[in-house]
Amino acid sequence: ADKFTLLHHFEGFPKTNDFRLESEELGGLKPGQFLCQAEYLSVDPYLRPFSKRLNPPSTMIGAQVAKVLESKNDKYPAGSYVVAGNLGWRTLSVAEDQPEDGRSFTGLEPLPELGGLPRSYALGVIGMPGVTAYFGFLELCQPKEGETVVVTGAAGAVGSLVGQIAKIKGCRVIGFAGTDDKCAWIRQLGFDVAINYKTCADIDAALKEAAPKGIDCYFDNVGGMLSHRIRQQMNLFGRSSVCGAISSYNDKTGQGAQVPAPEMDIVFKQLRVEGFVNDRWWHRREEAFKDMVAWVREGKIKVQETVTTGFEKMPQAFIGMLKGQNTGKAVVKV
Ligand code: NDP
């Protein structure tokens, strides 16, 4: 069995030599246990901040879709598949079930009902990023038909779903992404306007033109100065769902760029700005999965994956995702 060990905490941007590929011996199965073979592994932004909780050298954390090869647990028979957030960057793992009340995106469970969609989608649209987009947007932004929605990280796993859900709900949708190709893709998805935040010379003017009636909902994946600019054009009683702040994850200080304090925008516009972790709605994941499977099958939600092949490329895929080399969900096929 192969695994990646994180050798030390990241300093600034992760590097391939922060990791080491190692082999490990697995013991025999005890009652209740089963042997899992990774088929797809997920590289996600949260691994960067969450890795601070590890005590390196330590097996790198991360989610995977795996096939059960051998089993001493009737709920997970040989030949079935699981989605596991707790097995880390491993090709083979000895796993066990966990109590239902302890479930979260870092847990392990049978693959959800995918309605014929590819198994890798259990790491994306029918998985953690799907739950994040669905509840993080619908519950916290409470979008209404005709409202204007802004999404950052709009060509990524979560953002591309949020924008498409907003279109399904009848909103005007503006997305920010980091390349012209990504902007072209999200326009194909139905975004009304796509802005390349890296090359746009005047983001304030571009936003004003894109959102002449102001912004009602902001789904914030990036934080930092871009989010400050967007908040400034929000309407009275606007809602912002704060999902992540990837613009600061690789900052040595972890503080990100100096951004003006948001309080006075929040006070005078009476904004509701709320952060969340998808765990909050994990017990309701079936609701999201049911709608998402239907929307994907009906073509209302289009899905793209950036697939890296080869377990040995896990670090490159992770670093590439942080650098913006993925469009849609970044996954590794073993
Ligand atoms: P993505 O698929 O969006 O991949 C990350 C993307 O972030 C890159 O492709 C890149 O796209 C963009 N990016 C990188 N650096 C910057 C930067 N400095 N400024 C702006 N954009 C940047 O990842 P996910 O969809 O999985 O995650 C998106 C966000 O949602 C992250 O902040 C993540 O932490 C958060 N998240 C939060 C969850 C929660 O429960 N709260 C759960 C899941 C994700 P580009 O080319 O456009 O720059």
GROMACS .gro file of C-alpha atoms and ligand atoms in nm:
model
  382
    1ALA     CA    1   0.000   0.000   0.000
    2ASP     CA    2   0.118   0.354  -0.079
    3LYS     CA    3   0.055   0.675   0.109
    4PHE     CA    4   0.174   1.034   0.120
    5THR     CA    5   0.320   1.169   0.441
    6LEU     CA    6   0.316   1.542   0.511
    7LEU     CA    7   0.671   1.597   0.636
    8HIS     CA    8   0.625   1.938   0.799
    9HIS     CA    9   0.376   2.223   0.809
   10PHE     CA   10   0.351   2.422   0.486
   11GLU     CA   11   0.527   2.752   0.475
   12GLY     CA   12   0.357   2.978   0.224
   13PHE     CA   13   0.265   2.795  -0.095
   14PRO     CA   14   0.279   2.411  -0.063
   15LYS     CA   15   0.571   2.245  -0.246
   16THR     CA   16   0.608   1.888  -0.373
   17ASN     CA   17   0.893   1.823  -0.126
   18ASP     CA   18   0.660   1.896   0.167
   19PHE     CA   19   0.533   1.542   0.097
   20ARG     CA   20   0.694   1.197   0.079
   21LEU     CA   21   0.553   0.890  -0.097
   22GLU     CA   22   0.591   0.588   0.133
   23SER     CA   23   0.475   0.228   0.143
   24GLU     CA   24   0.299   0.079   0.444
   25GLU     CA   25   0.208  -0.271   0.558
   26LEU     CA   26  -0.158  -0.329   0.636
   27GLY     CA   27  -0.266  -0.570   0.911
   28GLY     CA   28  -0.544  -0.832   0.871
   29LEU     CA   29  -0.911  -0.738   0.906
   30LYS     CA   30  -1.074  -0.749   1.249
   31PRO     CA   31  -1.452  -0.803   1.278
   32GLY     CA   32  -1.634  -0.491   1.152
   33GLN     CA   33  -1.343  -0.381   0.934
   34PHE     CA   34  -1.308  -0.373   0.556
   35LEU     CA   35  -1.028  -0.313   0.306
   36CYS     CA   36  -1.073  -0.012   0.075
   37GLN     CA   37  -0.890   0.057  -0.251
   38ALA     CA   38  -0.890   0.423  -0.361
   39GLU     CA   39  -1.031   0.486  -0.709
   40TYR     CA   40  -1.050   0.869  -0.702
   41LEU     CA   41  -0.896   1.107  -0.452
   42SER     CA   42  -1.002   1.464  -0.395
   43VAL     CA   43  -0.776   1.766  -0.368
   44ASP     CA   44  -0.956   2.050  -0.193
   45PRO     CA   45  -0.864   2.398  -0.067
   46TYR     CA   46  -0.961   2.311   0.294
   47LEU     CA   47  -0.664   2.073   0.313
   48ARG     CA   48  -0.436   2.378   0.326
   49PRO     CA   49  -0.583   2.538   0.644
   50PHE     CA   50  -0.684   2.199   0.799
   51SER     CA   51  -0.328   2.066   0.764
   52LYS     CA   52  -0.233   2.299   1.052
   53ARG     CA   53  -0.421   2.058   1.280
   54LEU     CA   54  -0.184   1.773   1.188
   55ASN     CA   55   0.124   1.686   1.383
   56PRO     CA   56   0.374   1.608   1.105
   57PRO     CA   57   0.521   1.378   0.997
   58SER     CA   58   0.168   1.250   0.945
   59THR     CA   59  -0.039   1.087   0.669
   60MET     CA   60  -0.187   1.363   0.451
   61ILE     CA   61  -0.560   1.414   0.497
   62GLY     CA   62  -0.817   1.410   0.216
   63ALA     CA   63  -1.126   1.238   0.077
   64GLN     CA   64  -1.156   0.948  -0.165
   65VAL     CA   65  -1.400   0.722  -0.343
   66ALA     CA   66  -1.288   0.364  -0.279
   67LYS     CA   67  -1.387   0.009  -0.367
   68VAL     CA   68  -1.428  -0.243  -0.087
   69LEU     CA   69  -1.197  -0.535  -0.172
   70GLU     CA   70  -1.249  -0.754   0.136
   71SER     CA   71  -1.494  -0.713   0.419
   72LYS     CA   72  -1.585  -0.829   0.768
   73ASN     CA   73  -1.875  -0.580   0.779
   74ASP     CA   74  -2.214  -0.662   0.620
   75LYS     CA   75  -2.295  -0.295   0.560
   76TYR     CA   76  -1.985  -0.262   0.339
   77PRO     CA   77  -1.969  -0.583   0.132
   78ALA     CA   78  -1.680  -0.664  -0.100
   79GLY     CA   79  -1.743  -0.501  -0.438
   80SER     CA   80  -1.935  -0.203  -0.295
   81TYR     CA   81  -1.803   0.154  -0.295
   82VAL     CA   82  -1.759   0.411  -0.021
   83VAL     CA   83  -1.690   0.781  -0.005
   84ALA     CA   84  -1.448   0.854   0.277
   85GLY     CA   85  -1.317   1.180   0.412
   86ASN     CA   86  -1.107   1.011   0.677
   87LEU     CA   87  -0.869   0.776   0.495
   88GLY     CA   88  -0.623   1.036   0.372
   89TRP     CA   89  -0.385   1.014   0.077
   90ARG     CA   90  -0.366   0.633   0.071
   91THR     CA   91  -0.413   0.375  -0.204
   92LEU     CA   92  -0.528   0.100   0.036
   93SER     CA   93  -0.685   0.140   0.381
   94VAL     CA   94  -0.833  -0.074   0.654
   95ALA     CA   95  -1.155   0.108   0.745
   96GLU     CA   96  -1.448   0.078   0.982
   97ASP     CA   97  -1.797   0.228   1.007
   98GLN     CA   98  -1.874   0.521   1.235
   99PRO     CA   99  -2.188   0.612   1.431
  100GLU     CA  100  -2.458   0.789   1.226
  101ASP     CA  101  -2.462   1.091   1.460
  102GLY     CA  102  -2.090   1.141   1.408
  103ARG     CA  103  -2.114   1.174   1.031
  104SER     CA  104  -1.963   1.469   0.848
  105PHE     CA  105  -1.771   1.537   0.530
  106THR     CA  106  -1.465   1.396   0.705
  107GLY     CA  107  -1.643   1.065   0.776
  108LEU     CA  108  -1.702   0.745   0.577
  109GLU     CA  109  -2.025   0.616   0.427
  110PRO     CA  110  -2.159   0.409   0.138
  111LEU     CA  111  -2.160   0.593  -0.195
  112PRO     CA  112  -2.478   0.804  -0.227
  113GLU     CA  113  -2.738   0.728  -0.494
  114LEU     CA  114  -2.573   0.873  -0.806
  115GLY     CA  115  -2.853   0.804  -1.056
  116GLY     CA  116  -2.604   0.669  -1.308
  117LEU     CA  117  -2.361   0.962  -1.279
  118PRO     CA  118  -1.986   0.888  -1.255
  119ARG     CA  119  -1.855   0.774  -0.916
  120SER     CA  120  -1.606   1.062  -0.902
  121TYR     CA  121  -1.905   1.298  -0.868
  122ALA     CA  122  -1.933   1.175  -0.508
  123LEU     CA  123  -1.629   1.398  -0.444
  124GLY     CA  124  -1.793   1.694  -0.618
  125VAL     CA  125  -2.149   1.776  -0.719
  126ILE     CA  126  -2.298   1.475  -0.534
  127GLY     CA  127  -2.060   1.517  -0.242
  128MET     CA  128  -1.909   1.773  -0.008
  129PRO     CA  129  -1.877   2.059  -0.261
  130GLY     CA  130  -2.238   1.998  -0.372
  131VAL     CA  131  -2.369   2.020  -0.014
  132THR     CA  132  -2.158   2.333   0.035
  133ALA     CA  133  -2.296   2.506  -0.274
  134TYR     CA  134  -2.657   2.398  -0.222
  135PHE     CA  135  -2.711   2.482   0.145
  136GLY     CA  136  -2.442   2.747   0.179
  137PHE     CA  137  -2.609   2.945  -0.098
  138LEU     CA  138  -2.980   2.867  -0.060
  139GLU     CA  139  -2.996   2.876   0.321
  140LEU     CA  140  -2.772   3.176   0.385
  141CYS     CA  141  -2.829   3.395   0.077
  142GLN     CA  142  -3.204   3.320   0.050
  143PRO     CA  143  -3.200   3.425  -0.320
  144LYS     CA  144  -3.519   3.557  -0.477
  145GLU     CA  145  -3.613   3.557  -0.843
  146GLY     CA  146  -3.477   3.863  -1.023
  147GLU     CA  147  -3.209   3.937  -0.765
  148THR     CA  148  -2.844   3.990  -0.855
  149VAL     CA  149  -2.596   3.730  -0.727
  150VAL     CA  150  -2.216   3.753  -0.733
  151VAL     CA  151  -1.996   3.442  -0.699
  152THR     CA  152  -1.617   3.441  -0.663
  153GLY     CA  153  -1.411   3.130  -0.739
  154ALA     CA  154  -1.686   3.093  -0.996
  155ALA     CA  155  -1.521   2.833  -1.221
  156GLY     CA  156  -1.430   2.605  -0.930
  157ALA     CA  157  -1.602   2.305  -0.776
  158VAL     CA  158  -1.830   2.501  -0.542
  159GLY     CA  159  -1.860   2.831  -0.730
  160SER     CA  160  -1.963   2.677  -1.063
  161LEU     CA  161  -2.249   2.500  -0.883
  162VAL     CA  162  -2.358   2.808  -0.689
  163GLY     CA  163  -2.385   3.013  -1.008
  164GLN     CA  164  -2.591   2.746  -1.182
  165ILE     CA  165  -2.821   2.704  -0.881
  166ALA     CA  166  -2.868   3.082  -0.880
  167LYS     CA  167  -2.970   3.067  -1.248
  168ILE     CA  168  -3.218   2.786  -1.170
  169LYS     CA  169  -3.365   3.019  -0.903
  170GLY     CA  170  -3.410   3.296  -1.163
  171CYS     CA  171  -3.131   3.530  -1.055
  172ARG     CA  172  -2.892   3.748  -1.254
  173VAL     CA  173  -2.548   3.594  -1.195
  174ILE     CA  174  -2.204   3.751  -1.214
  175GLY     CA  175  -1.898   3.530  -1.170
  176PHE     CA  176  -1.533   3.611  -1.104
  177ALA     CA  177  -1.263   3.368  -1.221
  178GLY     CA  178  -0.890   3.379  -1.290
  179THR     CA  179  -0.855   3.302  -1.664
  180ASP     CA  180  -1.036   3.395  -1.987
  181ASP     CA  181  -1.100   3.026  -2.056
  182LYS     CA  182  -1.271   2.987  -1.719
  183CYS     CA  183  -1.477   3.298  -1.790
  184ALA     CA  184  -1.582   3.155  -2.128
  185TRP     CA  185  -1.684   2.829  -1.958
  186ILE     CA  186  -1.901   2.990  -1.692
  187ARG     CA  187  -2.073   3.199  -1.960
  188GLN     CA  188  -2.155   2.869  -2.131
  189LEU     CA  189  -2.300   2.752  -1.800
  190GLY     CA  190  -2.542   3.045  -1.813
  191PHE     CA  191  -2.368   3.308  -1.598
  192ASP     CA  192  -2.486   3.647  -1.727
  193VAL     CA  193  -2.146   3.810  -1.683
  194ALA     CA  194  -1.798   3.664  -1.620
  195ILE     CA  195  -1.510   3.883  -1.507
  196ASN     CA  196  -1.143   3.782  -1.507
  197TYR     CA  197  -1.032   3.928  -1.174
  198LYS     CA  198  -0.665   3.894  -1.269
  199THR     CA  199  -0.678   4.102  -1.588
  200CYS     CA  200  -0.974   4.336  -1.529
  201ALA     CA  201  -0.826   4.688  -1.505
  202ASP     CA  202  -1.120   4.841  -1.316
  203ILE     CA  203  -1.317   4.589  -1.112
  204ASP     CA  204  -1.540   4.857  -0.956
  205ALA     CA  205  -1.649   4.986  -1.299
  206ALA     CA  206  -1.691   4.635  -1.440
  207LEU     CA  207  -1.912   4.538  -1.146
  208LYS     CA  208  -2.118   4.854  -1.174
  209GLU     CA  209  -2.185   4.777  -1.538
  210ALA     CA  210  -2.260   4.410  -1.466
  211ALA     CA  211  -2.486   4.484  -1.167
  212PRO     CA  212  -2.658   4.816  -1.245
  213LYS     CA  213  -2.920   4.750  -0.973
  214GLY     CA  214  -2.657   4.658  -0.712
  215ILE     CA  215  -2.580   4.319  -0.558
  216ASP     CA  216  -2.831   4.134  -0.341
  217CYS     CA  217  -2.638   3.814  -0.269
  218TYR     CA  218  -2.265   3.750  -0.255
  219PHE     CA  219  -2.127   3.394  -0.228
  220ASP     CA  220  -1.772   3.454  -0.110
  221ASN     CA  221  -1.513   3.187  -0.186
  222VAL     CA  222  -1.202   3.405  -0.183
  223GLY     CA  223  -1.207   3.685   0.077
  224GLY     CA  224  -0.952   3.967   0.058
  225MET     CA  225  -0.965   4.280  -0.154
  226LEU     CA  226  -1.194   4.137  -0.423
  227SER     CA  227  -1.458   4.062  -0.160
  228HIS     CA  228  -1.419   4.412  -0.016
  229ARG     CA  229  -1.489   4.562  -0.360
  230ILE     CA  230  -1.792   4.339  -0.410
  231ARG     CA  231  -1.937   4.418  -0.064
  232GLN     CA  232  -1.916   4.788  -0.143
  233GLN     CA  233  -2.170   4.745  -0.421
  234MET     CA  234  -2.415   4.542  -0.219
  235ASN     CA  235  -2.770   4.664  -0.170
  236LEU     CA  236  -2.950   4.745   0.152
  237PHE     CA  237  -3.032   4.417   0.332
  238GLY     CA  238  -2.795   4.219   0.109
  239ARG     CA  239  -2.685   3.872   0.218
  240SER     CA  240  -2.336   3.731   0.197
  241SER     CA  241  -2.253   3.367   0.253
  242VAL     CA  242  -1.886   3.339   0.353
  243CYS     CA  243  -1.771   3.000   0.230
  244GLY     CA  244  -1.393   3.038   0.220
  245ALA     CA  245  -1.103   3.277   0.181
  246ILE     CA  246  -0.864   3.105  -0.056
  247SER     CA  247  -0.684   3.433  -0.134
  248SER     CA  248  -0.520   3.414   0.211
  249TYR     CA  249  -0.458   3.037   0.253
  250ASN     CA  250  -0.100   3.041   0.122
  251ASP     CA  251  -0.004   3.365   0.285
  252LYS     CA  252   0.285   3.320   0.526
  253THR     CA  253   0.106   3.529   0.786
  254GLY     CA  254  -0.233   3.364   0.718
  255GLN     CA  255  -0.380   3.715   0.737
  256GLY     CA  256  -0.403   3.793   0.366
  257ALA     CA  257  -0.367   4.139   0.218
  258GLN     CA  258  -0.462   4.446   0.419
  259VAL     CA  259  -0.829   4.504   0.347
  260PRO     CA  260  -1.040   4.792   0.483
  261ALA     CA  261  -1.257   4.686   0.777
  262PRO     CA  262  -1.599   4.565   0.654
  263GLU     CA  263  -1.802   4.687   0.952
  264MET     CA  264  -1.932   5.014   0.816
  265ASP     CA  265  -2.051   4.854   0.491
  266ILE     CA  266  -2.224   4.591   0.702
  267VAL     CA  267  -2.379   4.849   0.937
  268PHE     CA  268  -2.509   5.106   0.690
  269LYS     CA  269  -2.627   4.855   0.432
  270GLN     CA  270  -2.760   4.631   0.710
  271LEU     CA  271  -2.598   4.331   0.545
  272ARG     CA  272  -2.627   3.979   0.678
  273VAL     CA  273  -2.280   3.824   0.649
  274GLU     CA  274  -2.261   3.466   0.771
  275GLY     CA  275  -1.987   3.207   0.762
  276PHE     CA  276  -2.053   2.834   0.756
  277VAL     CA  277  -1.903   2.487   0.732
  278ASN     CA  278  -2.099   2.234   0.526
  279ASP     CA  279  -2.113   2.005   0.832
  280ARG     CA  280  -2.406   2.218   0.949
  281TRP     CA  281  -2.629   2.056   0.688
  282TRP     CA  282  -2.459   1.717   0.651
  283HIS     CA  283  -2.761   1.542   0.806
  284ARG     CA  284  -2.968   1.693   0.520
  285ARG     CA  285  -2.724   1.596   0.241
  286GLU     CA  286  -2.982   1.366   0.075
  287GLU     CA  287  -3.200   1.671  -0.006
  288ALA     CA  288  -2.911   1.834  -0.190
  289PHE     CA  289  -2.806   1.512  -0.365
  290LYS     CA  290  -3.162   1.445  -0.486
  291ASP     CA  291  -3.193   1.791  -0.647
  292MET     CA  292  -2.837   1.787  -0.780
  293VAL     CA  293  -2.873   1.442  -0.944
  294ALA     CA  294  -3.197   1.559  -1.108
  295TRP     CA  295  -3.050   1.893  -1.223
  296VAL     CA  296  -2.740   1.727  -1.368
  297ARG     CA  297  -2.948   1.464  -1.548
  298GLU     CA  298  -3.182   1.734  -1.685
  299GLY     CA  299  -2.882   1.936  -1.807
  300LYS     CA  300  -2.966   2.230  -1.579
  301ILE     CA  301  -2.633   2.184  -1.404
  302LYS     CA  302  -2.326   2.108  -1.611
  303VAL     CA  303  -2.027   1.951  -1.446
  304GLN     CA  304  -1.662   1.964  -1.536
  305GLU     CA  305  -1.376   1.783  -1.365
  306THR     CA  306  -1.003   1.837  -1.394
  307VAL     CA  307  -0.866   1.483  -1.361
  308THR     CA  308  -0.499   1.413  -1.286
  309THR     CA  309  -0.404   1.050  -1.344
  310GLY     CA  310  -0.166   0.867  -1.108
  311PHE     CA  311  -0.159   0.853  -0.728
  312GLU     CA  312   0.203   0.971  -0.734
  313LYS     CA  313   0.078   1.306  -0.873
  314MET     CA  314  -0.132   1.393  -0.562
  315PRO     CA  315   0.098   1.680  -0.453
  316GLN     CA  316   0.107   1.827  -0.807
  317ALA     CA  317  -0.272   1.807  -0.834
  318PHE     CA  318  -0.316   1.973  -0.494
  319ILE     CA  319  -0.069   2.253  -0.570
  320GLY     CA  320  -0.213   2.298  -0.920
  321MET     CA  321  -0.563   2.342  -0.772
  322LEU     CA  322  -0.437   2.608  -0.530
  323LYS     CA  323  -0.276   2.785  -0.827
  324GLY     CA  324  -0.598   2.782  -1.026
  325GLN     CA  325  -0.506   2.512  -1.278
  326ASN     CA  326  -0.841   2.335  -1.231
  327THR     CA  327  -1.171   2.414  -1.398
  328GLY     CA  328  -1.456   2.259  -1.201
  329LYS     CA  329  -1.368   1.988  -0.948
  330ALA     CA  330  -1.006   1.878  -0.917
  331VAL     CA  331  -0.970   1.501  -0.866
  332VAL     CA  332  -0.696   1.241  -0.898
  333LYS     CA  333  -0.764   0.904  -1.061
  334VAL     CA  334  -0.541   0.639  -0.910
  335NDP     P1  335  -1.199   2.536  -0.646
  335NDP     O1  336  -1.238   2.425  -0.734
  335NDP     O2  337  -1.268   2.668  -0.660
  335NDP     O3  338  -1.041   2.554  -0.659
  335NDP     C1  339  -0.974   2.660  -0.603
  335NDP     C2  340  -0.976   2.784  -0.696
  335NDP     O4  341  -0.951   2.899  -0.619
  335NDP     C3  342  -0.866   2.784  -0.800
  335NDP     O5  343  -0.900   2.710  -0.913
  335NDP     C4  344  -0.850   2.933  -0.829
  335NDP     O6  345  -0.930   2.969  -0.941
  335NDP     C5  346  -0.907   3.002  -0.705
  335NDP     N1  347  -0.804   3.082  -0.638
  335NDP     C6  348  -0.682   3.043  -0.598
  335NDP     N2  349  -0.615   3.146  -0.542
  335NDP     C7  350  -0.699   3.252  -0.549
  335NDP     C8  351  -0.687   3.389  -0.509
  335NDP     N3  352  -0.576   3.436  -0.450
  335NDP     N4  353  -0.793   3.471  -0.529
  335NDP     C9  354  -0.905   3.424  -0.588
  335NDP     N5  355  -0.921   3.296  -0.628
  335NDP    C10  356  -0.820   3.212  -0.608
  335NDP     O7  357  -1.215   2.492  -0.492
  335NDP     P2  358  -1.351   2.462  -0.414
  335NDP     O8  359  -1.466   2.493  -0.499
  335NDP     O9  360  -1.338   2.328  -0.355
  335NDP    O10  361  -1.345   2.568  -0.293
  335NDP    C11  362  -1.375   2.704  -0.317
  335NDP    C12  363  -1.376   2.778  -0.182
  335NDP    O11  364  -1.477   2.723  -0.098
  335NDP    C13  365  -1.247   2.771  -0.102
  335NDP    O12  366  -1.227   2.894  -0.036
  335NDP    C14  367  -1.274   2.662  -0.002
  335NDP    O13  368  -1.194   2.671   0.112
  335NDP    C15  369  -1.421   2.687   0.027
  335NDP     N6  370  -1.495   2.571   0.077
  335NDP    C16  371  -1.565   2.588   0.193
  335NDP    C17  372  -1.643   2.488   0.244
  335NDP    C18  373  -1.725   2.514   0.365
  335NDP    O14  374  -1.790   2.421   0.415
  335NDP     N7  375  -1.727   2.636   0.416
  335NDP    C19  376  -1.647   2.357   0.178
  335NDP    C20  377  -1.576   2.351   0.050
  335NDP    C21  378  -1.502   2.456   0.004
  335NDP     P3  379  -0.903   3.105  -1.025
  335NDP    O15  380  -0.832   3.061  -1.150
  335NDP    O16  381  -1.038   3.158  -1.049
  335NDP    O17  382  -0.816   3.194  -0.940
   0.00000   0.00000   0.00000
